[in-house]
mmCIF file with all atom_site columns, C-alpha atoms in Angstrom:
data_model
loop_
_atom_site.group_PDB
_atom_site.id
_atom_site.type_symbol
_atom_site.label_atom_id
_atom_site.label_alt_id
_atom_site.label_comp_id
_atom_site.label_asym_id
_atom_site.label_entity_id
_atom_site.label_seq_id
_atom_site.pdbx_PDB_ins_code
_atom_site.Cartn_x
_atom_site.Cartn_y
_atom_site.Cartn_z
_atom_site.occupancy
_atom_site.B_iso_or_equiv
_atom_site.pdbx_formal_charge
_atom_site.auth_seq_id
_atom_site.auth_comp_id
_atom_site.auth_asym_id
_atom_site.auth_atom_id
_atom_site.pdbx_PDB_model_num
ATOM 1   C CA . MET A 1 1   ? 36.791 -38.248 13.835 1.00 62.00 ? 1   MET A CA 1
ATOM 2   C CA . ALA A 1 2   ? 37.850 -40.278 10.790 1.00 74.00 ? 2   ALA A CA 1
ATOM 3   C CA . ASN A 1 3   ? 34.206 -40.554 9.666  1.00 84.00 ? 3   ASN A CA 1
ATOM 4   C CA . THR A 1 4   ? 33.575 -36.810 9.816  1.00 91.00 ? 4   THR A CA 1
ATOM 5   C CA . LYS A 1 5   ? 31.872 -35.561 6.667  1.00 91.00 ? 5   LYS A CA 1
ATOM 6   C CA . ARG A 1 6   ? 32.894 -32.155 5.440  1.00 92.00 ? 6   ARG A CA 1
ATOM 7   C CA . SER A 1 7   ? 30.855 -29.781 3.348  1.00 95.00 ? 7   SER A CA 1
ATOM 8   C CA . GLU A 1 8   ? 31.986 -26.659 1.558  1.00 95.00 ? 8   GLU A CA 1
ATOM 9   C CA . ILE A 1 9   ? 30.152 -23.406 0.918  1.00 96.00 ? 9   ILE A CA 1
ATOM 10  C CA . LYS A 1 10  ? 31.873 -21.151 -1.588 1.00 97.00 ? 10  LYS A CA 1
ATOM 11  C CA . ILE A 1 11  ? 31.287 -17.418 -2.092 1.00 97.00 ? 11  ILE A CA 1
ATOM 12  C CA . GLU A 1 12  ? 32.751 -15.580 -5.060 1.00 98.00 ? 12  GLU A CA 1
ATOM 13  C CA . VAL A 1 13  ? 32.762 -11.783 -5.254 1.00 98.00 ? 13  VAL A CA 1
ATOM 14  C CA . ALA A 1 14  ? 33.567 -9.830  -8.422 1.00 98.00 ? 14  ALA A CA 1
ATOM 15  C CA . LEU A 1 15  ? 34.743 -6.302  -7.591 1.00 97.00 ? 15  LEU A CA 1
ATOM 16  C CA . ASP A 1 16  ? 34.992 -3.176  -9.696 1.00 97.00 ? 16  ASP A CA 1
ATOM 17  C CA . GLU A 1 17  ? 38.105 -0.964  -9.750 1.00 97.00 ? 17  GLU A CA 1
ATOM 18  C CA . ASN A 1 18  ? 36.973 0.667   -6.461 1.00 96.00 ? 18  ASN A CA 1
ATOM 19  C CA . LYS A 1 19  ? 36.506 -2.714  -4.773 1.00 95.00 ? 19  LYS A CA 1
ATOM 20  C CA . ILE A 1 20  ? 32.708 -2.392  -4.844 1.00 96.00 ? 20  ILE A CA 1
ATOM 21  C CA . PRO A 1 21  ? 30.919 -5.715  -5.435 1.00 97.00 ? 21  PRO A CA 1
ATOM 22  C CA . GLU A 1 22  ? 29.524 -6.013  -8.947 1.00 97.00 ? 22  GLU A CA 1
ATOM 23  C CA . GLU A 1 23  ? 28.587 -9.673  -8.774 1.00 98.00 ? 23  GLU A CA 1
ATOM 24  C CA . LEU A 1 24  ? 28.049 -12.214 -6.017 1.00 98.00 ? 24  LEU A CA 1
ATOM 25  C CA . ARG A 1 25  ? 27.901 -15.954 -6.663 1.00 98.00 ? 25  ARG A CA 1
ATOM 26  C CA . TRP A 1 26  ? 27.689 -18.825 -4.241 1.00 98.00 ? 26  TRP A CA 1
ATOM 27  C CA . SER A 1 27  ? 27.787 -22.590 -4.270 1.00 98.00 ? 27  SER A CA 1
ATOM 28  C CA . ALA A 1 28  ? 26.696 -25.150 -1.685 1.00 97.00 ? 28  ALA A CA 1
ATOM 29  C CA . PRO A 1 29  ? 26.887 -28.498 -3.476 1.00 96.00 ? 29  PRO A CA 1
ATOM 30  C CA . ASP A 1 30  ? 25.325 -30.456 -0.593 1.00 95.00 ? 30  ASP A CA 1
ATOM 31  C CA . GLY A 1 31  ? 22.342 -28.093 -0.772 1.00 95.00 ? 31  GLY A CA 1
ATOM 32  C CA . GLY A 1 32  ? 22.029 -28.315 -4.538 1.00 96.00 ? 32  GLY A CA 1
ATOM 33  C CA . VAL A 1 33  ? 23.307 -24.785 -5.169 1.00 97.00 ? 33  VAL A CA 1
ATOM 34  C CA . ASN A 1 34  ? 25.923 -24.350 -7.877 1.00 97.00 ? 34  ASN A CA 1
ATOM 35  C CA . ASN A 1 35  ? 27.290 -20.933 -8.782 1.00 97.00 ? 35  ASN A CA 1
ATOM 36  C CA . ALA A 1 36  ? 23.977 -19.159 -8.050 1.00 98.00 ? 36  ALA A CA 1
ATOM 37  C CA . GLU A 1 37  ? 23.777 -15.395 -8.422 1.00 98.00 ? 37  GLU A CA 1
ATOM 38  C CA . ALA A 1 38  ? 22.911 -13.234 -5.422 1.00 98.00 ? 38  ALA A CA 1
ATOM 39  C CA . LYS A 1 39  ? 22.545 -9.487  -5.026 1.00 98.00 ? 39  LYS A CA 1
ATOM 40  C CA . ALA A 1 40  ? 23.293 -9.344  -1.283 1.00 98.00 ? 40  ALA A CA 1
ATOM 41  C CA . MET A 1 41  ? 24.582 -11.477 1.554  1.00 97.00 ? 41  MET A CA 1
ATOM 42  C CA . LEU A 1 42  ? 25.078 -11.207 5.294  1.00 97.00 ? 42  LEU A CA 1
ATOM 43  C CA . LEU A 1 43  ? 27.378 -13.713 6.961  1.00 96.00 ? 43  LEU A CA 1
ATOM 44  C CA . SER A 1 44  ? 28.019 -13.845 10.702 1.00 96.00 ? 44  SER A CA 1
ATOM 45  C CA . VAL A 1 45  ? 30.352 -16.211 12.490 1.00 97.00 ? 45  VAL A CA 1
ATOM 46  C CA . TRP A 1 46  ? 30.928 -16.518 16.230 1.00 97.00 ? 46  TRP A CA 1
ATOM 47  C CA . ASP A 1 47  ? 34.532 -16.286 17.367 1.00 98.00 ? 47  ASP A CA 1
ATOM 48  C CA . HIS A 1 48  ? 34.518 -18.205 20.642 1.00 97.00 ? 48  HIS A CA 1
ATOM 49  C CA . LYS A 1 49  ? 38.017 -17.067 21.610 1.00 98.00 ? 49  LYS A CA 1
ATOM 50  C CA . THR A 1 50  ? 37.296 -13.350 21.359 1.00 98.00 ? 50  THR A CA 1
ATOM 51  C CA . GLN A 1 51  ? 33.593 -13.710 22.251 1.00 98.00 ? 51  GLN A CA 1
ATOM 52  C CA . GLU A 1 52  ? 32.460 -11.619 19.297 1.00 98.00 ? 52  GLU A CA 1
ATOM 53  C CA . ALA A 1 53  ? 30.454 -11.937 16.134 1.00 97.00 ? 53  ALA A CA 1
ATOM 54  C CA . LEU A 1 54  ? 32.446 -11.379 12.953 1.00 97.00 ? 54  LEU A CA 1
ATOM 55  C CA . ARG A 1 55  ? 30.591 -10.307 9.829  1.00 97.00 ? 55  ARG A CA 1
ATOM 56  C CA . ILE A 1 56  ? 30.776 -10.010 6.113  1.00 96.00 ? 56  ILE A CA 1
ATOM 57  C CA . ASP A 1 57  ? 28.032 -7.781  4.690  1.00 97.00 ? 57  ASP A CA 1
ATOM 58  C CA . LEU A 1 58  ? 28.049 -7.428  0.911  1.00 97.00 ? 58  LEU A CA 1
ATOM 59  C CA . TRP A 1 59  ? 25.648 -6.219  -1.736 1.00 97.00 ? 59  TRP A CA 1
ATOM 60  C CA . THR A 1 60  ? 26.090 -5.418  -5.393 1.00 97.00 ? 60  THR A CA 1
ATOM 61  C CA . LYS A 1 61  ? 25.998 -1.840  -6.523 1.00 95.00 ? 61  LYS A CA 1
ATOM 62  C CA . ASP A 1 62  ? 22.908 -2.589  -8.627 1.00 96.00 ? 62  ASP A CA 1
ATOM 63  C CA . MET A 1 63  ? 20.888 -4.015  -5.701 1.00 97.00 ? 63  MET A CA 1
ATOM 64  C CA . PRO A 1 64  ? 17.521 -2.208  -5.829 1.00 97.00 ? 64  PRO A CA 1
ATOM 65  C CA . MET A 1 65  ? 16.617 -0.297  -2.649 1.00 96.00 ? 65  MET A CA 1
ATOM 66  C CA . ASP A 1 66  ? 13.193 -1.976  -2.407 1.00 96.00 ? 66  ASP A CA 1
ATOM 67  C CA . ASP A 1 67  ? 14.873 -5.373  -2.642 1.00 97.00 ? 67  ASP A CA 1
ATOM 68  C CA . MET A 1 68  ? 17.345 -4.357  0.081  1.00 97.00 ? 68  MET A CA 1
ATOM 69  C CA . LYS A 1 69  ? 14.497 -3.369  2.411  1.00 97.00 ? 69  LYS A CA 1
ATOM 70  C CA . MET A 1 70  ? 12.747 -6.694  1.822  1.00 97.00 ? 70  MET A CA 1
ATOM 71  C CA . PHE A 1 71  ? 16.042 -8.564  2.238  1.00 98.00 ? 71  PHE A CA 1
ATOM 72  C CA . PHE A 1 72  ? 16.543 -6.964  5.644  1.00 98.00 ? 72  PHE A CA 1
ATOM 73  C CA . TYR A 1 73  ? 12.946 -7.643  6.692  1.00 98.00 ? 73  TYR A CA 1
ATOM 74  C CA . GLN A 1 74  ? 13.223 -11.312 5.731  1.00 97.00 ? 74  GLN A CA 1
ATOM 75  C CA . THR A 1 75  ? 16.650 -11.635 7.379  1.00 98.00 ? 75  THR A CA 1
ATOM 76  C CA . LEU A 1 76  ? 15.421 -10.094 10.643 1.00 97.00 ? 76  LEU A CA 1
ATOM 77  C CA . SER A 1 77  ? 12.345 -12.330 10.600 1.00 97.00 ? 77  SER A CA 1
ATOM 78  C CA . ALA A 1 78  ? 14.460 -15.432 9.948  1.00 97.00 ? 78  ALA A CA 1
ATOM 79  C CA . MET A 1 79  ? 16.811 -14.418 12.776 1.00 97.00 ? 79  MET A CA 1
ATOM 80  C CA . SER A 1 80  ? 13.889 -14.361 15.209 1.00 97.00 ? 80  SER A CA 1
ATOM 81  C CA . GLU A 1 81  ? 12.968 -17.915 14.153 1.00 97.00 ? 81  GLU A CA 1
ATOM 82  C CA . THR A 1 82  ? 16.581 -19.057 14.438 1.00 97.00 ? 82  THR A CA 1
ATOM 83  C CA . PHE A 1 83  ? 16.871 -17.423 17.866 1.00 98.00 ? 83  PHE A CA 1
ATOM 84  C CA . HIS A 1 84  ? 13.781 -19.327 19.008 1.00 98.00 ? 84  HIS A CA 1
ATOM 85  C CA . ARG A 1 85  ? 15.119 -22.658 17.708 1.00 98.00 ? 85  ARG A CA 1
ATOM 86  C CA . ALA A 1 86  ? 18.481 -22.016 19.383 1.00 98.00 ? 86  ALA A CA 1
ATOM 87  C CA . THR A 1 87  ? 17.168 -20.803 22.749 1.00 98.00 ? 87  THR A CA 1
ATOM 88  C CA . GLY A 1 88  ? 13.517 -21.859 23.047 1.00 98.00 ? 88  GLY A CA 1
ATOM 89  C CA . ASP A 1 89  ? 12.742 -18.295 24.192 1.00 98.00 ? 89  ASP A CA 1
ATOM 90  C CA . GLU A 1 90  ? 9.219  -17.692 22.830 1.00 97.00 ? 90  GLU A CA 1
ATOM 91  C CA . LYS A 1 91  ? 8.786  -14.351 24.583 1.00 98.00 ? 91  LYS A CA 1
ATOM 92  C CA . MET A 1 92  ? 11.857 -12.838 22.922 1.00 98.00 ? 92  MET A CA 1
ATOM 93  C CA . GLN A 1 93  ? 10.891 -14.335 19.575 1.00 98.00 ? 93  GLN A CA 1
ATOM 94  C CA . ALA A 1 94  ? 7.513  -12.594 19.835 1.00 98.00 ? 94  ALA A CA 1
ATOM 95  C CA . THR A 1 95  ? 9.272  -9.321  20.704 1.00 98.00 ? 95  THR A CA 1
ATOM 96  C CA . MET A 1 96  ? 11.588 -9.718  17.727 1.00 98.00 ? 96  MET A CA 1
ATOM 97  C CA . GLN A 1 97  ? 8.618  -10.461 15.446 1.00 97.00 ? 97  GLN A CA 1
ATOM 98  C CA . ASP A 1 98  ? 6.899  -7.309  16.751 1.00 97.00 ? 98  ASP A CA 1
ATOM 99  C CA . PHE A 1 99  ? 9.974  -5.355  15.694 1.00 98.00 ? 99  PHE A CA 1
ATOM 100 C CA . CYS A 1 100 ? 9.876  -7.030  12.261 1.00 97.00 ? 100 CYS A CA 1
ATOM 101 C CA . ALA A 1 101 ? 6.259  -5.915  11.841 1.00 96.00 ? 101 ALA A CA 1
ATOM 102 C CA . TYR A 1 102 ? 7.250  -2.380  12.908 1.00 97.00 ? 102 TYR A CA 1
ATOM 103 C CA . PHE A 1 103 ? 10.178 -2.434  10.469 1.00 97.00 ? 103 PHE A CA 1
ATOM 104 C CA . ALA A 1 104 ? 7.887  -3.554  7.618  1.00 97.00 ? 104 ALA A CA 1
ATOM 105 C CA . GLU A 1 105 ? 5.404  -0.802  8.458  1.00 95.00 ? 105 GLU A CA 1
ATOM 106 C CA . LYS A 1 106 ? 8.054  1.942   8.575  1.00 96.00 ? 106 LYS A CA 1
ATOM 107 C CA . MET A 1 107 ? 9.664  0.701   5.344  1.00 96.00 ? 107 MET A CA 1
ATOM 108 C CA . GLU A 1 108 ? 6.182  0.515   3.749  1.00 95.00 ? 108 GLU A CA 1
ATOM 109 C CA . LEU A 1 109 ? 6.760  -3.114  2.755  1.00 97.00 ? 109 LEU A CA 1
ATOM 110 C CA . ASP A 1 110 ? 3.923  -5.157  1.348  1.00 92.00 ? 110 ASP A CA 1
ATOM 111 C CA . ILE A 1 111 ? 4.058  -8.276  3.537  1.00 91.00 ? 111 ILE A CA 1
ATOM 112 C CA . PRO A 1 112 ? 1.328  -10.855 2.878  1.00 82.00 ? 112 PRO A CA 1
ATOM 113 C CA . GLY A 1 113 ? -0.778 -11.357 6.007  1.00 74.00 ? 113 GLY A CA 1
ATOM 114 C CA . GLN A 1 114 ? 0.361  -8.075  7.571  1.00 67.00 ? 114 GLN A CA 1
ATOM 115 C CA . GLN A 1 115 ? -1.488 -4.796  7.678  1.00 58.00 ? 115 GLN A CA 1
#
């Protein structure tokens, strides 16, 4: 374990007086990201001991609603791809992608290649 490389991802949140995020910044030096601004983030970690997903969901108070809808669409779509890579379950990935298309339709999102 002496040769284990470690990498750090840093998230900085600036809060207003009511503890509402005003600014989100993140750094991932190994990925070439240094103090980049973000308007929203969703972070999930698996707690093996308690067998539950723990989350941090943050967005700035000036995050536009249309951007939030697109953020959720893209996150859900990426989750279906990640699920497929992790499990190899193509049938469920297709089902999840069907939901993403439904979500985009109901949110009236303009997704290239979708009608």
